[in-house]
Short mmCIF file of C-alpha atoms in Angstrom, two decimals:
data_model
loop_
_atom_site.label_atom_id
_atom_site.label_comp_id
_atom_site.label_asym_id
_atom_site.label_seq_id
_atom_site.Cartn_x
_atom_site.Cartn_y
_atom_site.Cartn_z
CA UNK A 15 0.00 0.00 0.00
CA UNK A 16 2.81 2.40 0.90
CA UNK A 17 4.65 1.62 -2.34
CA UNK A 18 1.47 2.30 -4.31
CA UNK A 19 1.01 5.67 -2.61
CA UNK A 20 4.59 6.70 -3.30
CA UNK A 21 4.31 5.65 -6.97
CA UNK A 22 1.07 7.59 -7.22
CA UNK A 23 2.72 10.69 -5.77
CA UNK A 24 5.63 10.38 -8.21
CA UNK A 25 3.26 10.28 -11.19
CA UNK A 26 1.45 13.27 -9.70
CA UNK A 27 4.75 15.14 -9.79
CA UNK A 28 5.24 14.16 -13.42
CA UNK A 29 1.79 15.58 -14.21
CA UNK A 30 2.46 18.75 -12.20
CA UNK A 31 5.68 19.25 -14.17
CA UNK A 32 4.17 18.67 -17.63
CA UNK A 33 0.81 20.41 -17.23
CA UNK A 34 2.03 24.06 -17.06
CA UNK A 35 4.50 23.45 -19.90
CA UNK A 36 1.82 22.04 -22.21
CA UNK A 37 -0.70 24.71 -21.25
CA UNK A 38 1.83 27.51 -21.71
CA UNK A 39 3.01 26.15 -25.08
CA UNK A 40 -0.55 25.97 -26.42
CA UNK A 41 -1.32 29.49 -25.22
CA UNK A 42 1.88 30.88 -26.71
CA UNK A 43 1.21 29.21 -30.07
CA UNK A 44 -2.34 30.59 -30.22
CA UNK A 45 -1.21 34.14 -29.34
CA UNK A 46 1.62 34.17 -31.86
CA UNK A 47 -0.69 32.82 -34.55
CA UNK A 48 -3.26 35.52 -33.77
CA UNK A 49 -0.55 38.19 -33.66
CA UNK A 50 0.61 37.17 -37.13
CA UNK A 51 -2.95 37.41 -38.42
CA UNK A 52 -3.63 40.75 -36.69
CA UNK A 53 -0.46 42.33 -38.05
CA UNK A 54 -1.54 41.50 -41.59
CA UNK A 55 0.63 38.60 -42.66
CA UNK A 56 -0.95 35.86 -44.74
CA UNK A 57 0.60 33.07 -46.74
CA UNK A 58 -0.67 33.07 -50.34
CA UNK A 59 0.88 30.66 -52.88
CA UNK A 60 3.92 30.23 -50.64
CA UNK A 61 4.62 33.99 -50.40
CA UNK A 62 4.09 36.33 -47.46
CA UNK A 63 2.10 39.41 -48.53
CA UNK A 64 1.63 42.31 -46.21
CA UNK A 65 -1.73 44.04 -45.74
CA UNK A 66 -2.36 47.54 -44.50
CA UNK A 67 -2.24 47.56 -40.70
CA UNK A 68 -4.65 49.67 -38.65
CA UNK A 69 -3.90 51.22 -35.28
CA UNK A 70 -6.45 48.87 -33.73
CA UNK A 71 -4.55 45.86 -35.05
CA UNK A 72 -1.25 47.24 -33.75
CA UNK A 73 -2.74 47.82 -30.30
CA UNK A 74 -4.24 44.32 -30.22
CA UNK A 75 -0.95 42.77 -31.30
CA UNK A 76 1.02 44.78 -28.75
CA UNK A 77 -1.45 43.76 -26.05
CA UNK A 78 -0.99 40.10 -26.88
CA UNK A 79 2.79 40.47 -26.75
CA UNK A 80 2.52 42.12 -23.32
CA UNK A 81 0.22 39.31 -22.18
CA UNK A 82 2.74 36.76 -23.47
CA UNK A 83 5.55 38.44 -21.52
CA UNK A 84 3.31 38.51 -18.45
CA UNK A 85 2.59 34.80 -18.76
CA UNK A 86 6.30 34.10 -19.14
CA UNK A 87 7.02 36.03 -15.95
CA UNK A 88 4.27 34.24 -14.03
CA UNK A 89 5.45 30.86 -15.32
CA UNK A 90 9.07 31.32 -14.34
CA UNK A 91 8.07 32.84 -11.02
CA UNK A 92 5.90 29.77 -10.42
CA UNK A 93 8.81 27.49 -11.21
CA UNK A 94 10.81 29.38 -8.57
CA UNK A 95 14.35 30.54 -8.34
CA UNK A 96 16.41 27.55 -9.46
CA UNK A 97 19.57 28.54 -7.60
CA UNK A 98 17.68 29.06 -4.34
CA UNK A 99 15.89 25.75 -4.73
CA UNK A 100 19.13 23.89 -5.35
CA UNK A 101 20.64 25.47 -2.23
CA UNK A 102 17.66 24.39 -0.14
CA UNK A 103 17.85 20.90 -1.63
CA UNK A 104 21.30 20.50 -0.10
CA UNK A 105 20.11 21.45 3.38
CA UNK A 106 19.19 18.51 5.64
CA UNK A 107 15.61 18.57 6.93
CA UNK A 108 14.72 16.33 9.87
CA UNK A 109 11.49 14.32 9.67
CA UNK A 110 9.56 13.69 12.89
CA UNK A 111 6.84 11.04 12.91
CA UNK A 112 3.87 12.67 14.66
CA UNK A 113 2.80 10.58 17.67
CA UNK A 114 5.37 8.10 16.32
CA UNK A 115 3.34 7.69 13.12
CA UNK A 116 -0.46 7.64 13.01
CA UNK A 117 -1.20 6.83 9.36
CA UNK A 118 -0.44 3.11 9.44
CA UNK A 119 -0.29 2.29 13.17
CA UNK A 120 -2.06 3.22 16.42
CA UNK A 121 -0.56 6.43 17.75
CA UNK A 122 1.95 6.64 20.60
CA UNK A 123 2.49 2.87 20.78
CA UNK A 124 5.44 0.53 20.34
CA UNK A 125 4.16 -0.60 16.91
CA UNK A 126 4.05 3.07 15.88
CA UNK A 127 7.62 3.53 17.07
CA UNK A 128 8.70 0.43 15.12
CA UNK A 129 7.07 1.90 12.01
CA UNK A 130 8.86 5.24 12.51
CA UNK A 131 12.17 3.38 12.75
CA UNK A 132 11.39 1.31 9.65
CA UNK A 133 10.41 4.49 7.77
CA UNK A 134 13.81 5.98 8.69
CA UNK A 135 12.29 9.03 10.37
CA UNK A 136 14.79 11.17 12.25
CA UNK A 137 12.51 11.61 15.26
CA UNK A 138 9.50 9.94 16.80
CA UNK A 139 7.36 12.69 18.31
CA UNK A 140 5.56 11.41 21.42
CA UNK A 141 3.43 12.83 24.25
CA UNK A 142 4.06 12.17 27.94
CA UNK A 143 1.67 12.44 30.89
CA UNK A 144 1.48 11.06 34.42
CA UNK A 145 -0.91 8.49 35.85
CA UNK A 146 -2.48 8.87 39.30
CA UNK A 147 0.52 7.09 40.84
CA UNK A 148 2.85 9.39 38.85
CA UNK A 149 4.11 6.86 36.29
CA UNK A 150 5.13 8.34 32.94
CA UNK A 151 2.91 7.17 30.06
CA UNK A 152 3.05 7.98 26.37
CA UNK A 153 -0.40 9.35 25.56
CA UNK A 154 -1.80 12.40 23.79
CA UNK A 155 -5.35 12.83 25.13
CA UNK A 156 -6.08 13.36 28.80
CA UNK A 157 -8.92 10.81 28.51
CA UNK A 158 -8.62 7.16 27.44
CA UNK A 159 -11.96 7.11 25.59
CA UNK A 160 -10.72 7.69 22.02
CA UNK A 161 -7.80 5.26 21.95
CA UNK A 162 -8.63 2.70 24.66
CA UNK A 163 -12.42 2.93 24.95
CA UNK A 164 -12.35 3.78 28.66
CA UNK A 165 -13.97 7.04 29.74
CA UNK A 166 -11.48 7.98 32.44
CA UNK A 167 -8.86 10.69 32.74
CA UNK A 168 -5.24 9.67 33.10
CA UNK A 169 -4.79 11.41 36.46
CA UNK A 170 -7.66 9.33 37.90
CA UNK A 171 -6.21 5.91 37.03
CA UNK A 172 -3.27 3.98 38.51
CA UNK A 173 -0.64 2.30 36.35
CA UNK A 174 -1.85 -1.20 37.31
CA UNK A 175 -5.14 -0.51 35.52
CA UNK A 176 -3.65 1.44 32.60
CA UNK A 177 -1.39 -1.52 31.82
CA UNK A 178 -4.50 -3.61 31.03
CA UNK A 179 -5.98 -1.18 28.48
CA UNK A 180 -6.16 -2.10 24.80
CA UNK A 181 -4.78 0.87 22.83
CA UNK A 182 -4.72 -0.81 19.42
CA UNK A 183 -8.16 -2.20 18.60
CA UNK A 184 -9.61 1.27 17.91
CA UNK A 185 -7.20 1.51 14.98
CA UNK A 186 -7.34 -2.02 13.61
CA UNK A 187 -8.10 -5.55 14.77
CA UNK A 188 -4.54 -6.44 13.75
CA UNK A 189 -3.31 -4.28 16.65
CA UNK A 190 -5.66 -5.65 19.31
CA UNK A 191 -4.23 -5.87 22.83
CA UNK A 192 -1.53 -3.29 22.09
CA UNK A 193 -0.73 -1.68 25.42
CA UNK A 194 -0.17 1.94 26.31
CA UNK A 195 3.60 2.20 26.64
CA UNK A 196 5.44 3.86 29.45
CA UNK A 197 8.11 6.36 28.53
CA UNK A 198 10.78 3.91 29.65
CA UNK A 199 9.50 1.31 27.14
CA UNK A 200 9.82 3.85 24.34
CA UNK A 201 13.32 4.90 25.41
CA UNK A 202 14.56 1.31 25.41
CA UNK A 203 13.14 0.65 21.95
CA UNK A 204 14.39 3.95 20.51
CA UNK A 205 17.91 3.77 21.96
CA UNK A 206 20.35 3.79 19.05
CA UNK A 207 17.52 3.50 16.49
CA UNK A 208 15.73 6.84 16.41
CA UNK A 209 15.70 10.15 18.28
CA UNK A 210 12.71 11.20 20.36
CA UNK A 211 10.84 14.49 20.43
CA UNK A 212 9.19 14.25 23.84
CA UNK A 213 6.29 16.62 24.43
CA UNK A 214 5.47 17.10 28.09
CA UNK A 215 1.72 17.69 28.37
CA UNK A 216 0.54 20.04 31.10
CA UNK A 217 -2.95 19.04 32.27
CA UNK A 218 -3.02 20.67 35.71
CA UNK A 219 -2.66 17.39 37.61
CA UNK A 220 1.03 16.69 37.06
CA UNK A 221 3.55 16.59 39.89
CA UNK A 222 7.29 16.66 39.24
CA UNK A 223 6.60 15.81 35.60
CA UNK A 224 9.72 17.62 34.38
CA UNK A 225 11.95 16.30 37.16
CA UNK A 226 10.84 12.68 36.70
CA UNK A 227 11.19 12.84 32.91
CA UNK A 228 14.65 14.38 33.00
CA UNK A 229 15.80 11.87 35.64
CA UNK A 230 14.64 8.94 33.48
CA UNK A 231 16.37 10.32 30.40
CA UNK A 232 19.55 10.92 32.38
CA UNK A 233 19.41 7.33 33.62
CA UNK A 234 19.63 6.13 30.00
CA UNK A 235 22.12 8.89 29.04
CA UNK A 236 19.62 10.05 26.45
CA UNK A 237 20.50 13.75 26.34
CA UNK A 238 21.85 13.57 22.78
CA UNK A 239 19.11 11.26 21.52
CA UNK A 240 16.12 13.44 22.31
CA UNK A 241 14.67 16.92 22.51
CA UNK A 242 12.10 17.96 25.11
CA UNK A 243 9.09 19.89 23.82
CA UNK A 244 6.15 21.70 25.35
CA UNK A 245 3.56 24.39 24.74
CA UNK A 246 4.34 25.64 28.25
CA UNK A 247 7.42 27.86 28.49
CA UNK A 248 7.80 27.27 32.23
CA UNK A 249 8.33 23.57 31.56
CA UNK A 250 11.13 24.31 29.09
CA UNK A 251 12.73 26.78 31.48
CA UNK A 252 12.67 24.14 34.22
CA UNK A 253 14.30 21.57 31.91
CA UNK A 254 17.21 23.93 31.26
CA UNK A 255 17.57 24.66 34.99
CA UNK A 256 17.90 20.96 35.78
CA UNK A 257 20.11 19.98 32.84
CA UNK A 258 21.17 22.58 30.23
CA UNK A 259 22.50 19.85 27.94
CA UNK A 260 18.96 18.98 26.84
CA UNK A 261 17.67 20.72 23.72
CA UNK A 262 14.21 22.23 24.14
CA UNK A 263 11.37 22.79 21.68
CA UNK A 264 8.70 25.44 22.09
CA UNK A 265 5.51 24.33 20.36
CA UNK A 266 3.93 27.63 19.40
CA UNK A 267 0.12 27.41 19.14
CA UNK A 268 0.17 30.77 17.33
CA UNK A 269 3.05 32.68 15.77
CA UNK A 270 2.37 36.18 17.05
CA UNK A 271 4.44 38.16 19.51
CA UNK A 272 8.12 38.72 20.16
CA UNK A 273 9.41 35.42 21.51
CA UNK A 274 12.31 34.68 19.16
CA UNK A 275 15.06 35.44 21.69
CA UNK A 276 14.06 33.11 24.54
CA UNK A 277 17.36 31.77 25.95
CA UNK A 278 15.86 28.48 27.17
CA UNK A 279 14.39 27.55 23.76
CA UNK A 280 16.56 25.92 21.09
CA UNK A 281 13.92 24.92 18.55
CA UNK A 282 10.59 26.46 17.61
CA UNK A 283 7.84 24.18 16.35
CA UNK A 284 5.37 26.31 14.37
CA UNK A 285 1.96 25.40 12.97
CA UNK A 286 2.37 25.24 9.19
CA UNK A 287 -0.07 28.02 8.25
CA UNK A 288 1.98 30.59 10.20
CA UNK A 289 5.33 29.80 8.60
CA UNK A 290 6.81 32.39 6.23
CA UNK A 291 10.26 33.44 5.01
CA UNK A 292 10.59 36.48 7.27
CA UNK A 293 9.83 34.39 10.35
CA UNK A 294 12.38 31.77 9.34
CA UNK A 295 14.98 34.47 8.72
CA UNK A 296 14.35 36.09 12.11
CA UNK A 297 14.58 32.80 14.02
CA UNK A 298 17.70 31.66 12.20
CA UNK A 299 19.35 34.99 13.01
CA UNK A 300 18.86 34.04 16.67
CA UNK A 301 20.45 30.61 15.98
CA UNK A 302 17.13 28.87 16.54
CA UNK A 303 15.93 25.89 14.53
CA UNK A 304 12.41 25.75 13.09
CA UNK A 305 10.21 22.67 12.85
CA UNK A 306 6.79 22.81 11.19
CA UNK A 307 3.71 20.82 12.24
CA UNK A 308 1.58 18.85 11.32
CA UNK A 309 2.06 18.53 7.56
CA UNK A 310 0.44 15.69 5.60
CA UNK A 311 -0.86 17.05 2.28
CA UNK A 312 1.42 16.70 -0.71
CA UNK A 313 1.16 20.33 -1.85
CA UNK A 314 1.89 21.61 1.65
CA UNK A 315 4.87 19.26 1.97
CA UNK A 316 6.25 20.51 -1.35
CA UNK A 317 5.75 24.16 -0.38
CA UNK A 318 7.38 23.89 3.03
CA UNK A 319 10.30 21.74 1.88
CA UNK A 320 11.20 24.56 -0.51
CA UNK A 321 11.50 26.91 2.46
CA UNK A 322 14.43 27.21 4.85
CA UNK A 323 12.97 24.95 7.54
CA UNK A 324 14.98 22.59 9.75
CA UNK A 325 12.40 19.91 10.42
CA UNK A 326 8.89 18.77 9.63
CA UNK A 327 6.37 16.91 11.81
CA UNK A 328 4.08 14.59 9.86
CA UNK A 329 1.75 11.62 10.28
CA UNK A 330 3.32 10.02 7.19
CA UNK A 331 7.14 10.11 7.38
CA UNK A 332 7.54 8.00 4.23
CA UNK A 333 5.60 10.50 2.15
CA UNK A 334 7.59 13.37 3.65
CA UNK A 335 10.84 11.53 2.89
CA UNK A 336 9.74 11.09 -0.73
CA UNK A 337 9.20 14.82 -1.16
CA UNK A 338 12.35 15.57 0.82
CA UNK A 339 14.49 13.62 -1.66
CA UNK A 340 12.84 15.29 -4.66
CA UNK A 341 12.75 18.91 -3.46
CA UNK A 342 14.62 21.48 -5.49
CA UNK A 343 14.45 19.41 -8.65
CA UNK A 344 11.91 18.13 -11.12
CA UNK A 345 11.40 14.40 -10.74
CA UNK A 346 10.80 13.86 -14.47
CA UNK A 347 14.02 15.60 -15.50
CA UNK A 348 16.02 13.79 -12.83
CA UNK A 349 14.68 10.40 -13.91
CA UNK A 350 15.42 11.14 -17.56
CA UNK A 351 18.98 12.21 -16.73
CA UNK A 352 19.48 9.10 -14.61
CA UNK A 353 18.28 6.95 -17.52
CA UNK A 354 20.39 8.73 -20.14
CA UNK A 355 23.53 9.02 -18.00
CA UNK A 356 23.52 6.09 -15.56
CA UNK A 357 26.24 5.70 -12.97
CA UNK A 358 28.71 2.87 -13.47
CA UNK A 359 26.99 0.72 -10.87
CA UNK A 360 23.50 1.27 -12.29
CA UNK A 361 23.89 0.85 -16.05
CA UNK A 362 20.69 0.70 -18.07
CA UNK A 363 19.67 -2.83 -19.01
CA UNK A 364 17.44 -3.77 -21.90
#
């Protein structure tokens, strides 16, 4: 299924590349043909004979030429600045699997983490909250209803009960009896395989959430294999106070206000609709990285990967990786060049 989707997206890129060229060529041909007719040139018995040209015909012809030039400008502007695109293509962009990958697996579970590793994502983005007995669980919602079918809040349930919940059947029968993982389970599975983007969720019932999380990560010497994220700036500030070696991520719900110079924030994670070039420039001037969330549509992936971002959070890391490898170039042209000029170890066979 994944291979089919990726092949489909590649053919979509072929179509996107060819469509404006064909449309522009037809329009240009029609305008030039009309211009020739308006300006009084007709082929009779193989000879070009000139008619008398009126001012109206000259104005119409000039207008069509201006329109042609305008279309040319729009077309090349649409194609983008080639040099800039090639520069961006060389820049590495990290891919974070949202909730460890929710398109093909139940979110925030060990099967989701295994998928993120198999998809070669750079990060698995996960959410962490505390149970009533203050155990650290990987879970997005405060209530178990959506993913486990139990209408209870996490702060009202002890770990002994949470460990019996089925967090996979809601997604697919194939994942029945999948358990809600603890953060320690995720760390053990991720160690050496994938980095973690750990979002600490503030629900008003946490106690020592930051301290317990940092202590667990320190136990596994995980400082260089994770970043700690939150929508709450006090949480990030506390992380830096305990251990400055951790990188922190501020998840900005909106992108308004002057918050680019926060000393305890290393990475800004911005909702995709707010991202623009001036914002990226301002944050990079402060030596901050910029991740964008949550991006799943092909057009949005293409648009953002042609901007100066540092990372992208997505439910489908394989699709993002496909567009990441093709950004800054036209897939059709690249495939044709690869076919015409194969490398020594990939000669064309017939």
